Tab-separated table of C-alpha atoms in Angstrom:
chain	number	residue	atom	x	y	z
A	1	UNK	CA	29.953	-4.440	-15.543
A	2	UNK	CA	28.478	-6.030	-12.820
A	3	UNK	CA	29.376	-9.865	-11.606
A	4	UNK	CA	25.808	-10.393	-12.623
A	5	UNK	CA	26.322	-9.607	-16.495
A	6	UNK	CA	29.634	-11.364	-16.174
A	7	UNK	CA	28.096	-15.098	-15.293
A	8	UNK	CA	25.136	-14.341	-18.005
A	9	UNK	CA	28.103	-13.487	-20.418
A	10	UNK	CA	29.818	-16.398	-19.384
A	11	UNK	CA	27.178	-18.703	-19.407
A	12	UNK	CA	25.870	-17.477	-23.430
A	13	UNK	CA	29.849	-18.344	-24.299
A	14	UNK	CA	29.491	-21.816	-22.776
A	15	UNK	CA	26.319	-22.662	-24.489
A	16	UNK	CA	27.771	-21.728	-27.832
A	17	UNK	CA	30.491	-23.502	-27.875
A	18	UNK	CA	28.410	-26.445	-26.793
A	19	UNK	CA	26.220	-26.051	-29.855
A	20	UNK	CA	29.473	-25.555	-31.653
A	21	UNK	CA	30.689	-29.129	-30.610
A	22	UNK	CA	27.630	-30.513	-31.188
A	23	UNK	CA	27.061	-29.061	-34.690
A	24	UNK	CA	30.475	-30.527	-35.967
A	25	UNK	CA	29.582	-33.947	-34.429
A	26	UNK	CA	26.619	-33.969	-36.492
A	27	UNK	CA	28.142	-32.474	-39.682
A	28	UNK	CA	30.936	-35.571	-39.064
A	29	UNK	CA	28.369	-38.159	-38.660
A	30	UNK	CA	26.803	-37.331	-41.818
A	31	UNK	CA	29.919	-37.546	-43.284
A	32	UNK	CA	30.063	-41.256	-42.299
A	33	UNK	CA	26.639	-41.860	-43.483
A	34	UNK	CA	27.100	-40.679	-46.789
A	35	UNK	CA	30.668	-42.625	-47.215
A	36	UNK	CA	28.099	-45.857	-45.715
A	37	UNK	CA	25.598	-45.485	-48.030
A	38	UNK	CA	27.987	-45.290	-50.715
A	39	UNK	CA	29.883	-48.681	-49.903
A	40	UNK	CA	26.281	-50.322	-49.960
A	41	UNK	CA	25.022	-48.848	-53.075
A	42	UNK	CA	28.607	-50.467	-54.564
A	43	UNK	CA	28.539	-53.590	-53.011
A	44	UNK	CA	24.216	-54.245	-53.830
A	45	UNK	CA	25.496	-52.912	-57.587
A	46	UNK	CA	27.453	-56.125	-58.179
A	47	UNK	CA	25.332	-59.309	-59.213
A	48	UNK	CA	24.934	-62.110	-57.131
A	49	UNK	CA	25.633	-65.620	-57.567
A	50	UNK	CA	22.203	-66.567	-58.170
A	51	UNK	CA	21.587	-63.916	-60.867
A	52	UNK	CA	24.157	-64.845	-62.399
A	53	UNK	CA	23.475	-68.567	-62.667
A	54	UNK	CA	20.569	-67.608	-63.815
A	55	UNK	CA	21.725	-65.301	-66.658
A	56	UNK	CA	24.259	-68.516	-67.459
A	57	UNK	CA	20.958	-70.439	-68.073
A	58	UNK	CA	19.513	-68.101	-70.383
A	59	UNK	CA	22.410	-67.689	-72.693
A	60	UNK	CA	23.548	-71.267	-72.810
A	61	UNK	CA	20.477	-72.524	-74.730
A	62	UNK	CA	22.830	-75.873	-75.845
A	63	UNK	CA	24.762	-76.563	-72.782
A	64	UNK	CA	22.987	-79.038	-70.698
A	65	UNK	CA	21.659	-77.718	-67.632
A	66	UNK	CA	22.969	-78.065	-64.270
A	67	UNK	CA	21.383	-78.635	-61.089
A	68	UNK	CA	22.322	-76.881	-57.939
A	69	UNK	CA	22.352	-80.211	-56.252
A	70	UNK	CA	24.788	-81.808	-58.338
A	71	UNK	CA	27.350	-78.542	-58.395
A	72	UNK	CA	30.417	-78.310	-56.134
A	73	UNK	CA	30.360	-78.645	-52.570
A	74	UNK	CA	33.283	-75.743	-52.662
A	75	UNK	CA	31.097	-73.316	-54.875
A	76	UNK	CA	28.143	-74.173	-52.628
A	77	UNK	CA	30.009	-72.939	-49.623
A	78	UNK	CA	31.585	-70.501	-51.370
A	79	UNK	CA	27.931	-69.101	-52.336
A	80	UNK	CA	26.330	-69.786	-48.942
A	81	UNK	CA	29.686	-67.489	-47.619
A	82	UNK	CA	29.093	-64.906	-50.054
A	83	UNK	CA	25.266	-64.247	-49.174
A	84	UNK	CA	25.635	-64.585	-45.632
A	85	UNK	CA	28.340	-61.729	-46.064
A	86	UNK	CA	25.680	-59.601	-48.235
A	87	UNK	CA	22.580	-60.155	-45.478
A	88	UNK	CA	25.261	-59.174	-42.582
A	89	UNK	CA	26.907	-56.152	-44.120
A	90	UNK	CA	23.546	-55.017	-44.960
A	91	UNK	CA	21.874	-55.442	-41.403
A	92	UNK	CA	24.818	-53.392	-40.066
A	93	UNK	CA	24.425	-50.882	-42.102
A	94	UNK	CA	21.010	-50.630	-40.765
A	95	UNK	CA	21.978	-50.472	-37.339
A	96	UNK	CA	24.110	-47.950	-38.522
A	97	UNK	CA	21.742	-45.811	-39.998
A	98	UNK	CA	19.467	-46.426	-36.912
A	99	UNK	CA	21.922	-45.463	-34.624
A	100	UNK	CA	22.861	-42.109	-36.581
A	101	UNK	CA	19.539	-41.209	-36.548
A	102	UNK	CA	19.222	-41.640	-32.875
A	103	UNK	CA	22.354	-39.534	-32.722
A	104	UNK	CA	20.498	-37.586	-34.894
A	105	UNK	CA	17.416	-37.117	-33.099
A	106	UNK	CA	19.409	-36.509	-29.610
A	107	UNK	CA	21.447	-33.830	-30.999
A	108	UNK	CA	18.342	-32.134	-32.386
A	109	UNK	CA	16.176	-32.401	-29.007
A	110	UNK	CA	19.909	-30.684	-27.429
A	111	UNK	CA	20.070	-27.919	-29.976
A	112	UNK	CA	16.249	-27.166	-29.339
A	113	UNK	CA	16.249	-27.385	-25.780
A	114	UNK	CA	19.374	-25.235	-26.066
A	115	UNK	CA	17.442	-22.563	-28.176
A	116	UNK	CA	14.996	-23.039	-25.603
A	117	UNK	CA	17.315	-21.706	-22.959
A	118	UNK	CA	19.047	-19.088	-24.685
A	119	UNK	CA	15.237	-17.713	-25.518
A	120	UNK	CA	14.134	-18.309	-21.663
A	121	UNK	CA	17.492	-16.057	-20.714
A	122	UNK	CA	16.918	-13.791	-23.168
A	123	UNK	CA	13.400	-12.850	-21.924
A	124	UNK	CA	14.503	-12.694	-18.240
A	125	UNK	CA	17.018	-10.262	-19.311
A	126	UNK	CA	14.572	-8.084	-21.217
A	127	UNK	CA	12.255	-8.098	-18.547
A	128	UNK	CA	14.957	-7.481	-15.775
A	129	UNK	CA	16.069	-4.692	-18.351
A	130	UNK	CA	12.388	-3.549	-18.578
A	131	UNK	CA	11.727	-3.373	-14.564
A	132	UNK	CA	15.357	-1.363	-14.264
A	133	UNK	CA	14.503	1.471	-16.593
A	134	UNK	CA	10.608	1.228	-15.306
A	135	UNK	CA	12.434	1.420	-11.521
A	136	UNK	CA	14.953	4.903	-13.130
A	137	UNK	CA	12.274	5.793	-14.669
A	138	UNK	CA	9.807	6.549	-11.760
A	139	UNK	CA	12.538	7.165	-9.417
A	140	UNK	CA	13.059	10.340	-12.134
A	141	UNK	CA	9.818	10.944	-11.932
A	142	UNK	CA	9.952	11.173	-8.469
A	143	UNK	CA	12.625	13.467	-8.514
A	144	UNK	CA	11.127	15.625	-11.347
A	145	UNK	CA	7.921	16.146	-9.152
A	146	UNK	CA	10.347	16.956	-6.011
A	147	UNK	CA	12.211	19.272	-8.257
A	148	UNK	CA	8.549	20.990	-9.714
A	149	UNK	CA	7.687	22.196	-6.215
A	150	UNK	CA	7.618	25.258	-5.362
A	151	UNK	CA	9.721	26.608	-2.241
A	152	UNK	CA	7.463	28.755	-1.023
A	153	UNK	CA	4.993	26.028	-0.300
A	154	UNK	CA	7.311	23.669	1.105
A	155	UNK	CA	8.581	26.651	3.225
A	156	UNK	CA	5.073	27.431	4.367
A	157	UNK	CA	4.221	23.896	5.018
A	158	UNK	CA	7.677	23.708	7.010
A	159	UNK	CA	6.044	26.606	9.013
A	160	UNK	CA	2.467	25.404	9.834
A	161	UNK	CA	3.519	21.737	10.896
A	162	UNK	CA	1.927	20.876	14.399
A	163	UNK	CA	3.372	18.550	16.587
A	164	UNK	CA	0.406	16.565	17.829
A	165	UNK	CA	2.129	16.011	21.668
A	166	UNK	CA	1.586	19.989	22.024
A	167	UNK	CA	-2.064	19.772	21.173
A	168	UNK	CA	-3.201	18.517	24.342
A	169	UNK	CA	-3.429	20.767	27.317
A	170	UNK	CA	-2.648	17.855	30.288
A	171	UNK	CA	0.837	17.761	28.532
A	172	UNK	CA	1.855	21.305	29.298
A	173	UNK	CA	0.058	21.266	32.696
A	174	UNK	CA	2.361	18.451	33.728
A	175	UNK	CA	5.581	20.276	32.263
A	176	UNK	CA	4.707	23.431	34.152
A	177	UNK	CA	3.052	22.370	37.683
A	178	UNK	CA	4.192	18.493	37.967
A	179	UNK	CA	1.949	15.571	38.430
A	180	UNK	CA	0.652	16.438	41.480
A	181	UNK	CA	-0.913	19.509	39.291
A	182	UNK	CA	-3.632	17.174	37.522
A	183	UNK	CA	-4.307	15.441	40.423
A	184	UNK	CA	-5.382	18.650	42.435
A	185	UNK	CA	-6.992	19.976	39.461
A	186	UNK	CA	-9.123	16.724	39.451
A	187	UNK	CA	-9.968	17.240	42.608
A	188	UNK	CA	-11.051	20.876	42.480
A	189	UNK	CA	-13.327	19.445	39.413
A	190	UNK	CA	-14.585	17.043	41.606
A	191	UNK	CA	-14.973	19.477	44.357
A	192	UNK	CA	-16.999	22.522	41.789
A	193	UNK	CA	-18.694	18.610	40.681
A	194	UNK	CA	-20.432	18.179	43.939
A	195	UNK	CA	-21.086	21.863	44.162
A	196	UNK	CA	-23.283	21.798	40.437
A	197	UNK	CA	-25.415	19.177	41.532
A	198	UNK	CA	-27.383	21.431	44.602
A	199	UNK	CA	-28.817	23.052	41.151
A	200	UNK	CA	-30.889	20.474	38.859
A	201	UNK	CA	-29.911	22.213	35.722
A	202	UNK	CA	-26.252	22.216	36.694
A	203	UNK	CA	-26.644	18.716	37.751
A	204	UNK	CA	-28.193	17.660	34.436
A	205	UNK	CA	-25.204	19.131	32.134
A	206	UNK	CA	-22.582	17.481	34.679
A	207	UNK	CA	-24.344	14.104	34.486
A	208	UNK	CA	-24.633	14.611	30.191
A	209	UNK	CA	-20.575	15.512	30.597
A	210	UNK	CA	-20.116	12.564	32.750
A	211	UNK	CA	-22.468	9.969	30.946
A	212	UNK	CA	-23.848	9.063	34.267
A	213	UNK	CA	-27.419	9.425	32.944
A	214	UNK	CA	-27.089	6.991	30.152
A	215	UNK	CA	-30.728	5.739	28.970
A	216	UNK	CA	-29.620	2.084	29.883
A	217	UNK	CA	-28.435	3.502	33.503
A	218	UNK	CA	-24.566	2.176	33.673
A	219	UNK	CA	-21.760	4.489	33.498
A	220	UNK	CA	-20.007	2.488	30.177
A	221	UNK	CA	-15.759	4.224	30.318
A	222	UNK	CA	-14.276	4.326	27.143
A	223	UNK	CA	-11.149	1.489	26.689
A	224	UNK	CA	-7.836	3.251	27.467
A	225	UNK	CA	-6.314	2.299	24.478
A	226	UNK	CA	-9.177	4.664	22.533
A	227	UNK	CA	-8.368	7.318	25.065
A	228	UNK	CA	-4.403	7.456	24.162
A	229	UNK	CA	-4.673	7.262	20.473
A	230	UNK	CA	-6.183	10.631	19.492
A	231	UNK	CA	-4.991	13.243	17.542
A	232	UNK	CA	-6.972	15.894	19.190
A	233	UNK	CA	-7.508	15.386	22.330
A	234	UNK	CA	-6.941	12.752	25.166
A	235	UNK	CA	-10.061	11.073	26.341
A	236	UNK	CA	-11.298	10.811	30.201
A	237	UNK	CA	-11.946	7.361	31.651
A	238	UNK	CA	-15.988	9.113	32.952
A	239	UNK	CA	-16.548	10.003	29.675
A	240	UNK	CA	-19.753	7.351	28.381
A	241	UNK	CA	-18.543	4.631	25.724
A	242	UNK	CA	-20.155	5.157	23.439
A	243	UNK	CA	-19.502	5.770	19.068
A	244	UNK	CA	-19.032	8.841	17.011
A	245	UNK	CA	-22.398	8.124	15.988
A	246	UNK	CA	-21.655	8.023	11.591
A	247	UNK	CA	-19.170	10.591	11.875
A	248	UNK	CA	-16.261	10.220	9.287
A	249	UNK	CA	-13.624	11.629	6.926
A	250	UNK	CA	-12.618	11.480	3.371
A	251	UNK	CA	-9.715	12.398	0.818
A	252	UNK	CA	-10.963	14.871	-1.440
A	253	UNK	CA	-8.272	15.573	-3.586
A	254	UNK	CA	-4.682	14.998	-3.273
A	255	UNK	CA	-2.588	17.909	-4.954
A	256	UNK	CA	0.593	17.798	-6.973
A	257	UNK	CA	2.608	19.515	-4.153
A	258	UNK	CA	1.907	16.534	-2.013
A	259	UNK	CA	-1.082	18.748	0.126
A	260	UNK	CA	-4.007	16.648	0.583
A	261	UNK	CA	-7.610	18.051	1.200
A	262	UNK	CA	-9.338	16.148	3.310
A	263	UNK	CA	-13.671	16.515	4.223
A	264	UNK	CA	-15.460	15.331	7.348
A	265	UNK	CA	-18.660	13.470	6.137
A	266	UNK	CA	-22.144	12.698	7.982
A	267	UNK	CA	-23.770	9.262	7.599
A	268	UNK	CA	-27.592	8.996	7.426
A	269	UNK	CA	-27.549	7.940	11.511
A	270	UNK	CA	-25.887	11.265	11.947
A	271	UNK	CA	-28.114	12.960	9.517
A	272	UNK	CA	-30.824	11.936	11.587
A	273	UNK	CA	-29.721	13.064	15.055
A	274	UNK	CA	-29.164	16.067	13.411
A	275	UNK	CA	-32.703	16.689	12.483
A	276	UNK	CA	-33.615	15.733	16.294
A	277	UNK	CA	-30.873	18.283	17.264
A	278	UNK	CA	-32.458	21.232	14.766
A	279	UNK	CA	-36.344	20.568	16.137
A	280	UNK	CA	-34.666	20.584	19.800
A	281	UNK	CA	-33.065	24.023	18.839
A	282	UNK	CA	-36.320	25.095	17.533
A	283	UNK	CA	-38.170	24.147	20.619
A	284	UNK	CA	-35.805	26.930	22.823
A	285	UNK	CA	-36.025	24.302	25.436
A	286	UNK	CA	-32.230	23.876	26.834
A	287	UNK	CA	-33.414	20.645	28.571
A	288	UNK	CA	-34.491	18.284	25.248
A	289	UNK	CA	-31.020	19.554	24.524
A	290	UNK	CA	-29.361	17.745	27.877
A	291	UNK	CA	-31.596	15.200	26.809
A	292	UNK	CA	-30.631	14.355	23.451
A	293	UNK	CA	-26.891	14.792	24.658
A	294	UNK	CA	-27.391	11.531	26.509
A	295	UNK	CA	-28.721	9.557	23.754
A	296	UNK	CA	-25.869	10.820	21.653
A	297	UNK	CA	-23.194	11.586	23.716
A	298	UNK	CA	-20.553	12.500	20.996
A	299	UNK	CA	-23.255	14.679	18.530
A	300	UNK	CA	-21.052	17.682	17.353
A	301	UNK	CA	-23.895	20.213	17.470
A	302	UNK	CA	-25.325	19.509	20.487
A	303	UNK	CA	-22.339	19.110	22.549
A	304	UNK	CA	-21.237	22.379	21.058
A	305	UNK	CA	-24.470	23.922	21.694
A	306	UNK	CA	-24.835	23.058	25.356
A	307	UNK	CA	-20.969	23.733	25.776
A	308	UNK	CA	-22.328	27.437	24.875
A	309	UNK	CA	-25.083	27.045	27.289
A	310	UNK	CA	-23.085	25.756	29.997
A	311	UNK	CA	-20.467	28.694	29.755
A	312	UNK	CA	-23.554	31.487	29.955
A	313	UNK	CA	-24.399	29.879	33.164
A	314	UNK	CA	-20.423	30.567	33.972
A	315	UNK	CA	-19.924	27.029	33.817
A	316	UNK	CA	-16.496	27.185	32.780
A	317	UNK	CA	-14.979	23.385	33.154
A	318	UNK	CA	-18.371	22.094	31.779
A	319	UNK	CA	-18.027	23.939	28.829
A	320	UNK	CA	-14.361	22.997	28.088
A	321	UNK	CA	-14.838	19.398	28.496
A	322	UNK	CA	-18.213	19.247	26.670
A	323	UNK	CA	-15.438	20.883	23.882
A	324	UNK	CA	-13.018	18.262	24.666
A	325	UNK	CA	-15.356	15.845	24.163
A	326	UNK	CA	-16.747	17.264	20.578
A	327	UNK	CA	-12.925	17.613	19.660
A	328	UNK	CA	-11.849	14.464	21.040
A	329	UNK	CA	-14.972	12.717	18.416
A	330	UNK	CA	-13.246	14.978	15.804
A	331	UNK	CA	-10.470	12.746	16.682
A	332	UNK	CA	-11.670	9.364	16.376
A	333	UNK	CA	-13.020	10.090	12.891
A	334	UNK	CA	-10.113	11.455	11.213
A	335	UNK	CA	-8.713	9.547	7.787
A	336	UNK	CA	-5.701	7.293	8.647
A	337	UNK	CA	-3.422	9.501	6.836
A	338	UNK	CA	-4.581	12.756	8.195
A	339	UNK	CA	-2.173	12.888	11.373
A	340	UNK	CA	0.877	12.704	9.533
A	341	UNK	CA	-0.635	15.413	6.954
A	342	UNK	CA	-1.044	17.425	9.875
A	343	UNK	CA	2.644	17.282	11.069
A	344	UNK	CA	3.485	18.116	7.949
A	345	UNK	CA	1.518	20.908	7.125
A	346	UNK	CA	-0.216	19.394	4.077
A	347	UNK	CA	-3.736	18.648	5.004
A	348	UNK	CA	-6.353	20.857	4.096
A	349	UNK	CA	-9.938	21.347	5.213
A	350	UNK	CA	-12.500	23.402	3.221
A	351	UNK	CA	-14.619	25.896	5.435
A	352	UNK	CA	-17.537	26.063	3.240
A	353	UNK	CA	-18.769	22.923	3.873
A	354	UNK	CA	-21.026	22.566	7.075
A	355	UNK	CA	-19.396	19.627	8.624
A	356	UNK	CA	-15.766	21.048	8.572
A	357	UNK	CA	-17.386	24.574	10.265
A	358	UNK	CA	-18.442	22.558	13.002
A	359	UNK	CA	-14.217	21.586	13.480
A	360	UNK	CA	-13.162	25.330	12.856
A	361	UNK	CA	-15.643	26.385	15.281
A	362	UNK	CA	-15.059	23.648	18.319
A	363	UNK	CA	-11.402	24.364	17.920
A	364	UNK	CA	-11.493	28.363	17.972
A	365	UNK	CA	-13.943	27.989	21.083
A	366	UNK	CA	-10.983	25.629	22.619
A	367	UNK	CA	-8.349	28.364	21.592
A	368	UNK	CA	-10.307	30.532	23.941
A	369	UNK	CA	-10.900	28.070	26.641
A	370	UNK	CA	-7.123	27.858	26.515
A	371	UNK	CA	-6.613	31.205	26.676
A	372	UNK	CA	-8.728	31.179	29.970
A	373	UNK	CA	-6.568	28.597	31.662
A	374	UNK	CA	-3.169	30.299	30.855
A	375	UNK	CA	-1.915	27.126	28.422
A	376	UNK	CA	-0.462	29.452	25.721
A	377	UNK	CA	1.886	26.707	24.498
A	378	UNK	CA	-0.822	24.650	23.818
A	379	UNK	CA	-3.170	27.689	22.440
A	380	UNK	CA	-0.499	28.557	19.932
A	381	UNK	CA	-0.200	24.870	18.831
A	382	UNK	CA	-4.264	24.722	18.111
A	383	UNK	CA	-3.663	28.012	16.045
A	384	UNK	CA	-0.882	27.161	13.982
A	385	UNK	CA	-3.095	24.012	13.250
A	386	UNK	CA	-6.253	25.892	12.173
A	387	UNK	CA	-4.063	28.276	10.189
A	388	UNK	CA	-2.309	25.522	8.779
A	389	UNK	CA	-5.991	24.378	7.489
A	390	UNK	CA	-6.594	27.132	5.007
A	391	UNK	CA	-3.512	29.406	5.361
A	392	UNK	CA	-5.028	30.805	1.929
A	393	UNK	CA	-8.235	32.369	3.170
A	394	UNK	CA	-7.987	32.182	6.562
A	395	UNK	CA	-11.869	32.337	7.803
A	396	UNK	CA	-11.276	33.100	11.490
A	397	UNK	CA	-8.547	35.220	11.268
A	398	UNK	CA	-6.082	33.555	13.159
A	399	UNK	CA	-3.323	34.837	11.863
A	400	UNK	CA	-3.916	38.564	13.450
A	401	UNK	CA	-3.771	36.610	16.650
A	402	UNK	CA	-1.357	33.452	16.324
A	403	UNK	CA	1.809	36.338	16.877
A	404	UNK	CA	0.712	36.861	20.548
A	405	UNK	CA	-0.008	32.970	21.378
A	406	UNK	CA	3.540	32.870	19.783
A	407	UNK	CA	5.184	35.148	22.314
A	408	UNK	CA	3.437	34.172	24.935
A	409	UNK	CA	4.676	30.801	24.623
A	410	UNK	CA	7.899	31.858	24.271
A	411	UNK	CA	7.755	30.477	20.615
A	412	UNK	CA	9.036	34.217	18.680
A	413	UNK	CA	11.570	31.876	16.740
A	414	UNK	CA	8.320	30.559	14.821
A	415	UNK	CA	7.294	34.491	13.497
């Protein structure tokens, strides 16, 4: 037994015996009152000196009558003695009873307020009992559902989790080559950068990449806190500041197994810049294209659509970081529990709706763009995760190809 139960135990024995004590006080002050009551029922039985004087007058019809002025001073005093006796004996005895029933009335307010307390303790202790066997009862519960699972999914899941520090490519540039590796690669951007803008088209997909030809004219960078925290991708300080424009995520369902499916989700903004991007697609003009893609700098379709356009024109670093860029909005729209889903292997994205195509899609593209630029470690990462998405069906296949991105990366433990 706990030291708990022992002071409640403790403390219910204390309180009876209490009530004990106070029960026989009362039971022996009732006594008293009866015995009390008794003695003054006796003493106002007997007849008093007047009554009887009086009865002496009616009998005696022939003996002359006597005055109570002309009687004996001794009797007189004798009298006087005798009543005062009778009026004190009986105002005592009504102090008496007064003061038993204040004893009375104390002792009953004690007991009550006693009861009172022993009821109070008892409902703590069946509510303390009640939250104890609701807290063994869900912690069973808990158990039970661990215990339900099946193996095989928690294996698989164990399988397809994806660190999110291999998902971005600067990462495993920096392990291989160094530092000095990202800053020569920024300068050979910078360098093919000056080289794209002797052509106008060139120059017009460098400046949409860049967000130097914002409508309001000012290059706006995006805060470096926004840049760090992302699942996806990690965000360039050129890049324009601007919003995902509506695009968000939702919890669809949330399984037994503890897999979650999750939805991306277009708000009527969106839905409207989508519209604009269908008639621009319509119009086969690439340029209302580069267009829109300054207005809405982070619009899924477009930037995958000019990413395409860029990489016919052989465009190679465009087209990656107009990717990038779609990926890295993916990013900033995921649901606050999706990343930790994700290293798990428990989220879940359905590719029959439109908007999660347009994630399955960018991220294959970026597979390849990988692929280009020799970063199997990261590759392999960005497969596991899309396999990890539907490991079920499987749309794009990648499980014919994730064996090779495994070796590659020197990752054959993982097969």
């Amino acid at each position: 037994m706990s030291s708990r139960a022992l002071r409640k135990a403790q403390r219910d024995r204390e309180e009876q015996e209490r009530l004990q004590k106070l029960q026989a006080q009362l039971d022996e002050e009732e006594n008293e009152e009866e015995a009390e009551d008794g003695q003054v029922n006796t003493a106002s039985s007997q007849p008093s000196m007047f009554e009887m004087l009086s009865q002496h007058d009616e009998d005696g019809e022939h003996e002359p009558a006597v005055e109570p002025a002309l009687s004996d001073p001794e009797d007189q005093e004798e009298q006087a003695a005798t009543t005062a006796t009778d009026t004190t004996s009986a105002a005592g005895a009504k102090r008496k009873k007064r003061k038993v029933k204040g004893k009375k009335t104390t002792a009953k307010t004690d007991k009550a307020s006693a009861q009172d307390t022993l009821q109070l303790d008892e409902i703590d202790l069946a509510l303390r009992s009640l939250s104890a066997s609701a807290t063994e009862e869900n912690a069973t519960s808990d158990l039970d559902d661990r215990s339900k699972l099946d193996p095989a999914v928690q294996e698989v899941c164990k399988l397809l989790s994806v660190d999110a520090q291999h998902l971005h490519a600067s990462n495993e540039m920096r392990r291989l080559f160094g530092r000095a590796a990202l800053g020569n690669d920024d300068g050979d951007e910078a360098g093919e950068g000056r080289r794209r803008n002797r052509n106008p088209r060139q120059g017009g997909l460098a400046g949409a990449l860049a967000g130097r030809n914002t409508p309001n004219g000012r290059d706006r960078g995006l805060a470096a806190l926004g840049l760090r925290r992302n699942i996806f991708i990690q965000g360039k300080e050129e890049w324009p500041g601007a919003t995902s424009g509506g695009l968000g995520m939702e919890v669809v369902e949330k399984r037994p197994d503890g897999v979650v499916e999750y939805n991306f989700v277009h708000s009527r903004p969106y839905q409207d810049v989508q519209r604009q991007f269908e008639t621009c697609v319509v119009s086969m003009d690439p340029n209302r294209l580069v267009q829109l893609l300054q207005y809405n700098p982070y619009h899924i379709s477009t930037l995958l659509q000019v990413s395409e356009i860029a990489k016919q024109e052989r465009e190679n670093a465009t087209s990656g970081d107009l990717l990038e860029r779609a990926l890295f909005s993916f990013g900033r729209a995921v649901h606050s529990t999706f990343p930790k889903n994700v290293s798990e292997g428990k989220a879940r994205l359905d590719f029959r709706r439109p908007e999660n195509r347009e994630f399955w899609l960018a991220a294959y593209r970026y597979i390849a763009n990988l692929g280009m630029r020799a970063t199997w470690r990261t590759a392999f990462e960005w497969a596991k995760l899309l396999l990890s998405l539907d490991p079920e069906d499987d749309p794009y296949c990648v499980g014919l190809v994730i064996d090779q991105f495994a070796l590659r990366s020197r990752q054959a433990q993982q097969l």
